Amino acid sequence: MSFPKGFLWGGATAANQLEGGWNEGGKGVSVSDICTGGKYGQSKRITPVLEEGTFYPSRLASDHYHRYKEDIALFAEMGFKIYRFSIAWTRIFPNGDESEPNEEGLKFYENIIDECLKYGIEPLITISHYEVPFGLTKKCNAWASREMIDYFMNYCEAIFTRYKGKVKYWLTFNEINSATEKMGGLLSQGILNELEKPTEFMKQVDIPQLRYQGLHHQFVASAKAVKLAHEIDPAYQVGNMMIYATSYALTCHPDDVLKNQQWNRMMNYFCSDVQCRGVYPTYATRFFRENDIVVKMEPGDEEILKEGKVDFYTFSYYMSVCQTADQSKLGGEGNILGGVNNPYLKASDWGWQIDPKGLRYSLNEIYDRYELPMMVVENGLGAYDKIEEDGSIHDSYRIDYLKQHIEQMHEAILDGVNLIGYTPWGCIDLVSASTGEYAKRYGFIYVDRYDDGTGEFDRLKKDSFEWYKKVIETNGEEL
Ligand code: BG6
């Protein structure tokens, strides 16, 4: 078993979860910076007014801001061919609406890019990953407002121009379809409908109309960014990025099958249909009508969407879900993305159901639909890790998870899917996006930092570090 020559093995992170240095280098406050710590079963909170004495994990995160050289050297030691990271918009435009970019921020990412290139690692940059400038939330409720398109384009122009010739791969919005769910309101779109008081993350005041209008603004911005990138450097390749939750009908009852089709379309395909095909899918019309959503478009938007189709398709893959029309079965544990549990699958300690074969199935489904080159840009097992007295960390559960998913990616390639890269999530431990905790770890590299605010940020190699190194060295032949 071997992967195609030149297959891009690597890892993925995001600025707001890894960097820290939240108020250094001229950086402004992002929506992640106003979220407190939390844990499984105890929601993190959104605090529009920062609270003295409250723990905000994004502030220091894994201190990559000061240790990026050490971290990239470790990635290089594992043999990474590609490294997916995100630029914090607030390092470049601290409030979001400035006319000139912040040089210190631009320089910081230039250093990261140069450090990657030094080791022959291809940078894969997410332009917006869950860190909209909070200044824009306060100014115009962020993506709810059309003004955002111009702010975003200024940001894109600054980074596309600065990193020309050094970067090839860009992604516009991380998990853009997370905004089809309530949780994406603040996280992905910077929309906060109640600015006066703190609220639990999953209890934020939700106005679906604003989220879908916000998505339209993001679609237009993404398409304009694709066009601009190609104008600035024809070698630039711009992809979309979806959270893909493979979805099955719970039973073969036609009502379950239809329910699943409807959920699957709006969750897994609506956004990528717009970004890959350049038009709104017809099925969305009925969904909007039945949910009282009216998406306002301006003249010219449809042309922009057509002209700004993405060059490749990427997605995160952690779990699958089941759908049922039987109301009595709803309301159980389920996965974070809704639906009900699959009786044939086991779940992680955070209730995410593990489904490697779902990855093969999905790769085939998506490739059949778009026939674009694909990358799996997030995948992995969030788990509690234990350090032994000698400093070793035996994470065989993580190795098992990744091994099974890689095997299924290989099957999908044999099925004919043009899969070009794989960047497992949180290749170095970082803060969890959903729960705001350190304890949920994904890394090959352990970071000595804890939810009570202790720890020295030391880096330690887990067993999976040597294992993944071997996987890359043998191009997937030895798992
Ligand atoms: C994806 C996000 O949803 O999943 C990441 O793009 C996130 O930002 C990852 O960290 C894993 O989720 P969590 O909640 O375990 O951190």
CSV table of N, CA and C in Angstrom, one decimal, residues 51-195:
chain,number,residue,atom,x,y,z
A,51,GLU,N,-13.4,39.9,31.4
A,51,GLU,CA,-13.5,39.9,32.8
A,51,GLU,C,-12.2,39.7,33.5
A,52,GLU,N,-11.9,40.5,34.5
A,52,GLU,CA,-10.7,40.3,35.3
A,52,GLU,C,-10.7,38.9,36.0
A,53,GLY,N,-9.6,38.2,36.0
A,53,GLY,CA,-9.5,37.0,36.7
A,53,GLY,C,-10.1,35.8,36.0
A,54,THR,N,-10.7,35.9,34.9
A,54,THR,CA,-11.3,34.8,34.1
A,54,THR,C,-10.2,34.2,33.2
A,55,PHE,N,-10.3,32.9,33.0
A,55,PHE,CA,-9.3,32.2,32.2
A,55,PHE,C,-9.7,32.2,30.7
A,56,TYR,N,-8.9,32.8,29.9
A,56,TYR,CA,-9.1,32.9,28.5
A,56,TYR,C,-8.0,32.1,27.8
A,57,PRO,N,-8.3,30.8,27.4
A,57,PRO,CA,-7.2,30.0,26.9
A,57,PRO,C,-6.5,30.5,25.6
A,58,SER,N,-7.2,31.3,24.8
A,58,SER,CA,-6.6,31.8,23.5
A,58,SER,C,-5.5,32.8,23.8
A,59,ARG,N,-5.5,33.4,25.0
A,59,ARG,CA,-4.5,34.4,25.3
A,59,ARG,C,-3.1,33.9,25.1
A,60,LEU,N,-2.8,32.8,25.7
A,60,LEU,CA,-1.5,32.2,25.6
A,60,LEU,C,-1.4,31.0,24.7
A,61,ALA,N,-2.6,30.3,24.6
A,61,ALA,CA,-2.7,29.1,23.8
A,61,ALA,C,-1.5,28.2,24.1
A,62,SER,N,-0.8,27.8,23.0
A,62,SER,CA,0.4,26.9,23.2
A,62,SER,C,1.7,27.7,23.0
A,63,ASP,N,1.5,29.0,23.0
A,63,ASP,CA,2.7,29.9,22.9
A,63,ASP,C,3.5,29.7,21.7
A,64,HIS,N,2.9,29.4,20.6
A,64,HIS,CA,3.6,29.2,19.3
A,64,HIS,C,4.1,30.5,18.9
A,65,TYR,N,3.5,31.6,19.3
A,65,TYR,CA,4.0,33.0,18.9
A,65,TYR,C,5.4,33.1,19.2
A,66,HIS,N,5.9,32.6,20.3
A,66,HIS,CA,7.3,32.7,20.7
A,66,HIS,C,8.1,31.4,20.4
A,67,ARG,N,7.4,30.4,20.0
A,67,ARG,CA,8.1,29.1,19.8
A,67,ARG,C,8.0,28.5,18.4
A,68,TYR,N,7.6,29.3,17.4
A,68,TYR,CA,7.3,28.7,16.1
A,68,TYR,C,8.4,28.1,15.5
A,69,LYS,N,9.7,28.5,15.8
A,69,LYS,CA,10.8,27.9,15.1
A,69,LYS,C,11.0,26.5,15.7
A,70,GLU,N,10.9,26.3,17.0
A,70,GLU,CA,11.0,25.0,17.6
A,70,GLU,C,9.9,24.1,17.0
A,71,ASP,N,8.7,24.6,16.9
A,71,ASP,CA,7.6,23.8,16.5
A,71,ASP,C,7.8,23.3,15.0
A,72,ILE,N,8.2,24.3,14.2
A,72,ILE,CA,8.3,23.9,12.7
A,72,ILE,C,9.5,23.0,12.6
A,73,ALA,N,10.5,23.1,13.4
A,73,ALA,CA,11.6,22.1,13.3
A,73,ALA,C,11.1,20.7,13.7
A,74,LEU,N,10.2,20.6,14.6
A,74,LEU,CA,9.6,19.3,15.0
A,74,LEU,C,8.8,18.8,13.8
A,75,PHE,N,8.0,19.7,13.2
A,75,PHE,CA,7.2,19.2,12.0
A,75,PHE,C,8.2,18.7,10.9
A,76,ALA,N,9.3,19.4,10.8
A,76,ALA,CA,10.2,19.0,9.7
A,76,ALA,C,10.8,17.6,10.1
A,77,GLU,N,11.1,17.4,11.4
A,77,GLU,CA,11.6,16.2,11.8
A,77,GLU,C,10.7,15.0,11.5
A,78,MET,N,9.4,15.3,11.6
A,78,MET,CA,8.4,14.2,11.2
A,78,MET,C,8.3,14.1,9.7
A,79,GLY,N,8.9,15.0,9.0
A,79,GLY,CA,9.0,14.9,7.5
A,79,GLY,C,7.8,15.6,6.8
A,80,PHE,N,7.1,16.5,7.5
A,80,PHE,CA,6.0,17.2,6.8
A,80,PHE,C,6.4,17.7,5.5
A,81,LYS,N,5.4,17.5,4.5
A,81,LYS,CA,5.6,18.1,3.2
A,81,LYS,C,4.7,19.4,3.1
A,82,ILE,N,3.7,19.5,4.0
A,82,ILE,CA,2.8,20.6,4.0
A,82,ILE,C,2.4,21.0,5.4
A,83,TYR,N,2.2,22.2,5.7
A,83,TYR,CA,1.8,22.6,7.0
A,83,TYR,C,0.6,23.6,6.8
A,84,ARG,N,-0.6,23.2,7.3
A,84,ARG,CA,-1.7,24.1,7.3
A,84,ARG,C,-1.8,25.0,8.6
A,85,PHE,N,-1.8,26.3,8.4
A,85,PHE,CA,-1.9,27.2,9.6
A,85,PHE,C,-2.8,28.3,9.1
A,86,SER,N,-3.3,29.1,10.1
A,86,SER,CA,-4.1,30.3,9.7
A,86,SER,C,-3.4,31.6,10.1
A,87,ILE,N,-3.7,32.6,9.4
A,87,ILE,CA,-3.3,33.9,9.7
A,87,ILE,C,-4.4,34.5,10.6
A,88,ALA,N,-4.0,35.1,11.7
A,88,ALA,CA,-4.9,35.9,12.6
A,88,ALA,C,-5.2,37.2,11.9
A,89,TRP,N,-6.4,37.4,11.4
A,89,TRP,CA,-6.8,38.6,10.7
A,89,TRP,C,-6.4,39.8,11.6
A,90,THR,N,-6.6,39.7,12.9
A,90,THR,CA,-6.3,40.8,13.9
A,90,THR,C,-4.8,41.1,14.0
A,91,ARG,N,-3.9,40.2,13.5
A,91,ARG,CA,-2.5,40.6,13.5
A,91,ARG,C,-2.2,41.6,12.4
A,92,ILE,N,-3.0,41.4,11.3
A,92,ILE,CA,-2.8,42.2,10.1
A,92,ILE,C,-3.6,43.5,10.1
A,93,PHE,N,-4.9,43.4,10.5
A,93,PHE,CA,-5.8,44.5,10.7
A,93,PHE,C,-6.4,44.4,12.1
A,94,PRO,N,-5.8,45.0,13.1
A,94,PRO,CA,-6.2,44.8,14.5
A,94,PRO,C,-7.7,45.0,14.8
A,95,ASN,N,-8.3,46.1,14.2
A,95,ASN,CA,-9.7,46.3,14.4
A,95,ASN,C,-10.5,45.8,13.2
A,96,GLY,N,-9.8,45.5,12.1
A,96,GLY,CA,-10.5,45.0,10.9
A,96,GLY,C,-10.8,46.0,9.9
A,97,ASP,N,-10.9,47.3,10.3
A,97,ASP,CA,-11.3,48.3,9.3
A,97,ASP,C,-10.3,49.4,9.0
A,98,GLU,N,-9.0,49.1,9.4
A,98,GLU,CA,-7.9,50.1,9.1
A,98,GLU,C,-7.7,50.0,7.6
A,99,SER,N,-7.0,51.1,7.1
A,99,SER,CA,-6.7,51.2,5.7
A,99,SER,C,-5.4,50.5,5.4
A,100,GLU,N,-4.5,50.6,6.4
A,100,GLU,CA,-3.1,50.0,6.2
A,100,GLU,C,-2.9,48.8,7.1
A,101,PRO,N,-2.2,47.8,6.6
A,101,PRO,CA,-1.9,46.6,7.4
A,101,PRO,C,-0.9,46.9,8.4
A,102,ASN,N,-0.8,46.1,9.5
A,102,ASN,CA,0.2,46.2,10.5
A,102,ASN,C,1.4,45.4,10.1
A,103,GLU,N,2.5,46.1,9.9
A,103,GLU,CA,3.7,45.5,9.4
A,103,GLU,C,4.2,44.4,10.3
A,104,GLU,N,4.1,44.6,11.6
A,104,GLU,CA,4.6,43.5,12.5
A,104,GLU,C,3.9,42.2,12.3
A,105,GLY,N,2.6,42.3,12.1
A,105,GLY,CA,1.8,41.1,11.8
A,105,GLY,C,2.2,40.4,10.5
A,106,LEU,N,2.4,41.2,9.5
A,106,LEU,CA,2.8,40.7,8.2
A,106,LEU,C,4.1,40.0,8.3
A,107,LYS,N,5.0,40.6,9.0
A,107,LYS,CA,6.4,40.1,9.2
A,107,LYS,C,6.4,38.7,10.0
A,108,PHE,N,5.5,38.7,11.0
A,108,PHE,CA,5.4,37.4,11.8
A,108,PHE,C,5.1,36.3,10.9
A,109,TYR,N,4.1,36.4,10.0
A,109,TYR,CA,3.7,35.3,9.1
A,109,TYR,C,4.8,35.1,8.0
A,110,GLU,N,5.4,36.1,7.7
A,110,GLU,CA,6.5,35.9,6.7
A,110,GLU,C,7.6,35.0,7.3
A,111,ASN,N,7.9,35.3,8.6
A,111,ASN,CA,8.9,34.4,9.3
A,111,ASN,C,8.4,33.0,9.3
A,112,ILE,N,7.1,32.8,9.6
A,112,ILE,CA,6.6,31.4,9.6
A,112,ILE,C,6.8,30.8,8.3
A,113,ILE,N,6.4,31.5,7.2
A,113,ILE,CA,6.4,30.9,5.9
A,113,ILE,C,7.9,30.6,5.5
A,114,ASP,N,8.8,31.5,5.8
A,114,ASP,CA,10.2,31.3,5.5
A,114,ASP,C,10.8,30.1,6.2
A,115,GLU,N,10.3,30.0,7.5
A,115,GLU,CA,10.8,28.8,8.3
A,115,GLU,C,10.3,27.5,7.7
A,116,CYS,N,9.1,27.5,7.2
A,116,CYS,CA,8.5,26.3,6.5
A,116,CYS,C,9.4,26.0,5.2
A,117,LEU,N,9.6,27.1,4.4
A,117,LEU,CA,10.3,26.9,3.2
A,117,LEU,C,11.7,26.4,3.4
A,118,LYS,N,12.3,26.8,4.5
A,118,LYS,CA,13.7,26.4,4.8
A,118,LYS,C,13.7,24.9,4.9
A,119,TYR,N,12.7,24.2,5.3
A,119,TYR,CA,12.6,22.8,5.4
A,119,TYR,C,11.9,22.1,4.2
A,120,GLY,N,11.6,22.9,3.3
A,120,GLY,CA,10.9,22.3,2.1
A,120,GLY,C,9.4,22.0,2.4
A,121,ILE,N,8.8,22.7,3.4
A,121,ILE,CA,7.4,22.4,3.8
A,121,ILE,C,6.6,23.5,3.0
A,122,GLU,N,5.6,23.0,2.3
A,122,GLU,CA,4.6,23.8,1.6
A,122,GLU,C,3.7,24.5,2.6
A,123,PRO,N,3.5,25.8,2.6
A,123,PRO,CA,2.5,26.4,3.5
A,123,PRO,C,1.1,26.3,2.9
A,124,LEU,N,0.1,26.0,3.7
A,124,LEU,CA,-1.3,25.9,3.2
A,124,LEU,C,-2.0,26.9,4.2
A,125,ILE,N,-2.4,28.0,3.7
A,125,ILE,CA,-2.8,29.1,4.7
A,125,ILE,C,-4.4,29.2,4.7
A,126,THR,N,-5.0,29.1,5.9
A,126,THR,CA,-6.4,29.5,6.0
A,126,THR,C,-6.5,31.0,6.3
A,127,ILE,N,-7.2,31.7,5.5
A,127,ILE,CA,-7.3,33.1,5.6
A,127,ILE,C,-8.1,33.5,6.9
A,128,SER,N,-9.2,32.8,7.1
A,128,SER,CA,-10.1,33.1,8.2
A,128,SER,C,-10.5,31.9,9.0
A,129,HIS,N,-9.9,31.7,10.1
A,129,HIS,CA,-10.2,30.5,10.9
A,129,HIS,C,-10.7,30.9,12.3
A,130,TYR,N,-12.0,31.1,12.5
A,130,TYR,CA,-12.6,31.3,13.8
A,130,TYR,C,-12.0,32.5,14.5
A,131,GLU,N,-11.6,33.6,13.9
A,131,GLU,CA,-11.1,34.7,14.6
A,131,GLU,C,-11.3,36.0,13.9
A,132,VAL,N,-12.6,36.3,13.6
A,132,VAL,CA,-13.1,37.6,13.1
A,132,VAL,C,-12.6,38.7,14.1
A,133,PRO,N,-12.2,39.8,13.6
A,133,PRO,CA,-11.8,40.9,14.5
A,133,PRO,C,-13.1,41.3,15.3
A,134,PHE,N,-12.9,41.3,16.6
A,134,PHE,CA,-14.1,41.7,17.5
A,134,PHE,C,-14.5,43.2,17.2
A,135,GLY,N,-13.6,44.0,16.8
A,135,GLY,CA,-13.9,45.4,16.4
A,135,GLY,C,-15.0,45.4,15.3
A,136,LEU,N,-15.0,44.4,14.4
A,136,LEU,CA,-16.0,44.4,13.4
A,136,LEU,C,-17.3,43.9,13.9
A,137,THR,N,-17.2,43.0,14.9
A,137,THR,CA,-18.5,42.6,15.5
A,137,THR,C,-19.2,43.8,16.1
A,138,LYS,N,-18.4,44.6,16.8
A,138,LYS,CA,-19.0,45.8,17.5
A,138,LYS,C,-19.4,46.8,16.5
A,139,LYS,N,-18.7,46.9,15.4
A,139,LYS,CA,-19.0,48.0,14.4
A,139,LYS,C,-20.2,47.7,13.6
A,140,CYS,N,-20.3,46.4,13.1
A,140,CYS,CA,-21.4,46.1,12.1
A,140,CYS,C,-22.0,44.7,12.3
A,141,ASN,N,-21.8,44.1,13.4
A,141,ASN,CA,-22.2,42.7,13.6
A,141,ASN,C,-21.6,41.8,12.6
A,142,ALA,N,-20.3,42.1,12.2
A,142,ALA,CA,-19.5,41.3,11.4
A,142,ALA,C,-20.2,40.8,10.1
A,143,TRP,N,-20.1,39.5,9.8
A,143,TRP,CA,-20.6,39.0,8.5
A,143,TRP,C,-22.1,39.2,8.3
A,144,ALA,N,-22.8,39.6,9.3
A,144,ALA,CA,-24.2,40.0,9.1
A,144,ALA,C,-24.3,41.2,8.1
A,145,SER,N,-23.2,41.9,8.1
A,145,SER,CA,-23.2,43.2,7.3
A,145,SER,C,-22.4,43.0,6.0
A,146,ARG,N,-22.9,43.6,4.9
A,146,ARG,CA,-22.2,43.5,3.6
A,146,ARG,C,-20.9,44.3,3.6
A,147,GLU,N,-20.8,45.2,4.5
A,147,GLU,CA,-19.5,46.0,4.6
A,147,GLU,C,-18.3,45.1,4.8
A,148,MET,N,-18.5,43.9,5.4
A,148,MET,CA,-17.4,42.9,5.6
A,148,MET,C,-16.7,42.5,4.4
A,149,ILE,N,-17.4,42.5,3.3
A,149,ILE,CA,-16.7,42.1,2.0
A,149,ILE,C,-15.5,43.0,1.7
A,150,ASP,N,-15.7,44.3,1.9
A,150,ASP,CA,-14.6,45.2,1.6
A,150,ASP,C,-13.4,45.0,2.6
A,151,TYR,N,-13.8,44.9,3.9
A,151,TYR,CA,-12.7,44.7,4.9
A,151,TYR,C,-11.9,43.4,4.6
A,152,PHE,N,-12.7,42.4,4.3
A,152,PHE,CA,-12.0,41.1,4.0
A,152,PHE,C,-11.1,41.2,2.8
A,153,MET,N,-11.6,41.9,1.8
A,153,MET,CA,-10.8,42.1,0.5
A,153,MET,C,-9.5,42.8,0.8
A,154,ASN,N,-9.6,43.9,1.7
A,154,ASN,CA,-8.3,44.6,2.0
A,154,ASN,C,-7.3,43.6,2.6
A,155,TYR,N,-7.8,42.8,3.5
A,155,TYR,CA,-7.0,41.8,4.2
A,155,TYR,C,-6.4,40.9,3.2
A,156,CYS,N,-7.2,40.3,2.3
A,156,CYS,CA,-6.7,39.4,1.3
A,156,CYS,C,-5.7,40.0,0.4
A,157,GLU,N,-5.9,41.3,0.0
A,157,GLU,CA,-5.0,41.9,-0.8
A,157,GLU,C,-3.6,42.1,-0.1
A,158,ALA,N,-3.7,42.4,1.1
A,158,ALA,CA,-2.4,42.6,1.9
A,158,ALA,C,-1.6,41.3,2.0
A,159,ILE,N,-2.3,40.2,2.2
A,159,ILE,CA,-1.5,39.0,2.4
A,159,ILE,C,-1.2,38.3,1.0
A,160,PHE,N,-2.1,38.4,0.1
A,160,PHE,CA,-1.8,37.8,-1.3
A,160,PHE,C,-0.6,38.6,-1.9
A,161,THR,N,-0.5,39.9,-1.7
A,161,THR,CA,0.6,40.6,-2.3
A,161,THR,C,1.9,40.3,-1.5
A,162,ARG,N,1.8,40.3,-0.2
A,162,ARG,CA,3.1,40.2,0.6
A,162,ARG,C,3.7,38.8,0.4
A,163,TYR,N,2.9,37.8,0.3
A,163,TYR,CA,3.5,36.4,0.3
A,163,TYR,C,3.6,35.8,-1.1
A,164,LYS,N,3.4,36.7,-2.1
A,164,LYS,CA,3.5,36.2,-3.5
A,164,LYS,C,4.8,35.5,-3.8
A,165,GLY,N,4.8,34.4,-4.5
A,165,GLY,CA,6.0,33.7,-4.8
A,165,GLY,C,6.5,32.7,-3.7
A,166,LYS,N,5.9,32.8,-2.5
A,166,LYS,CA,6.3,31.9,-1.4
A,166,LYS,C,5.2,30.9,-1.1
A,167,VAL,N,4.0,31.2,-1.4
A,167,VAL,CA,2.9,30.4,-1.0
A,167,VAL,C,2.1,29.9,-2.3
A,168,LYS,N,1.6,28.7,-2.2
A,168,LYS,CA,0.8,28.3,-3.4
A,168,LYS,C,-0.6,28.0,-3.0
A,169,TYR,N,-0.9,27.4,-1.8
A,169,TYR,CA,-2.2,27.0,-1.4
A,169,TYR,C,-2.9,27.9,-0.4
A,170,TRP,N,-4.1,28.4,-0.7
A,170,TRP,CA,-4.9,29.2,0.3
A,170,TRP,C,-6.3,28.6,0.5
A,171,LEU,N,-6.8,28.8,1.7
A,171,LEU,CA,-8.2,28.4,1.9
A,171,LEU,C,-8.9,29.6,2.4
A,172,THR,N,-10.1,29.9,1.9
A,172,THR,CA,-10.8,31.2,2.3
A,172,THR,C,-11.3,31.1,3.7
A,173,PHE,N,-12.4,30.4,4.0
A,173,PHE,CA,-13.0,30.4,5.3
A,173,PHE,C,-13.0,28.9,5.9
A,174,ASN,N,-12.4,28.8,7.1
A,174,ASN,CA,-12.5,27.5,7.7
A,174,ASN,C,-13.9,27.1,8.0
A,175,GLU,N,-14.2,25.8,7.6
A,175,GLU,CA,-15.5,25.2,7.9
A,175,GLU,C,-16.6,26.2,7.7
A,176,ILE,N,-16.7,26.8,6.5
A,176,ILE,CA,-17.7,27.8,6.2
A,176,ILE,C,-19.1,27.4,6.5
A,177,ASN,N,-19.4,26.1,6.3
A,177,ASN,CA,-20.8,25.6,6.6
A,177,ASN,C,-21.1,25.5,8.1
A,178,SER,N,-20.1,25.7,9.0
A,178,SER,CA,-20.5,25.7,10.4
A,178,SER,C,-21.5,26.8,10.7
A,179,ALA,N,-21.6,27.8,9.8
A,179,ALA,CA,-22.6,28.9,10.0
A,179,ALA,C,-24.0,28.4,9.5
A,180,THR,N,-24.2,27.2,9.1
A,180,THR,CA,-25.5,26.7,8.8
A,180,THR,C,-26.1,26.2,10.2
A,181,GLU,N,-25.2,26.2,11.2
A,181,GLU,CA,-25.7,25.8,12.5
A,181,GLU,C,-25.4,27.0,13.5
A,182,LYS,N,-26.2,27.0,14.6
A,182,LYS,CA,-26.1,28.1,15.6
A,182,LYS,C,-24.7,28.3,16.0
A,183,MET,N,-23.9,27.2,16.2
A,183,MET,CA,-22.5,27.4,16.8
A,183,MET,C,-21.6,28.3,15.9
A,184,GLY,N,-21.9,28.3,14.6
A,184,GLY,CA,-21.1,29.1,13.7
A,184,GLY,C,-21.3,30.6,13.7
A,185,GLY,N,-22.4,31.0,14.4
A,185,GLY,CA,-22.7,32.4,14.4
A,185,GLY,C,-21.6,33.3,14.9
A,186,LEU,N,-21.1,33.1,16.1
A,186,LEU,CA,-20.0,33.9,16.6
A,186,LEU,C,-18.7,33.4,16.0
A,187,LEU,N,-18.5,32.1,16.2
A,187,LEU,CA,-17.2,31.4,15.9
A,187,LEU,C,-16.7,31.7,14.5
A,188,SER,N,-17.6,31.5,13.5
A,188,SER,CA,-17.2,31.6,12.1
A,188,SER,C,-17.5,32.9,11.5
A,189,GLN,N,-18.6,33.5,12.0
A,189,GLN,CA,-19.1,34.8,11.3
A,189,GLN,C,-18.9,36.0,12.2
A,190,GLY,N,-18.5,35.9,13.4
A,190,GLY,CA,-18.3,37.1,14.3
A,190,GLY,C,-19.7,37.7,14.6
A,191,ILE,N,-20.8,37.0,14.4
A,191,ILE,CA,-22.1,37.6,14.7
A,191,ILE,C,-22.4,37.4,16.2
A,192,LEU,N,-22.7,38.5,16.9
A,192,LEU,CA,-23.1,38.4,18.3
A,192,LEU,C,-24.3,39.3,18.5
A,193,ASN,N,-25.4,38.7,18.7
A,193,ASN,CA,-26.7,39.4,18.7
A,193,ASN,C,-27.0,40.1,20.1
A,194,GLU,N,-26.1,39.8,21.0
A,194,GLU,CA,-26.3,40.4,22.4
A,194,GLU,C,-25.0,40.8,22.9
A,195,LEU,N,-24.7,42.1,22.8
A,195,LEU,CA,-23.4,42.6,23.2
A,195,LEU,C,-23.2,43.0,24.6
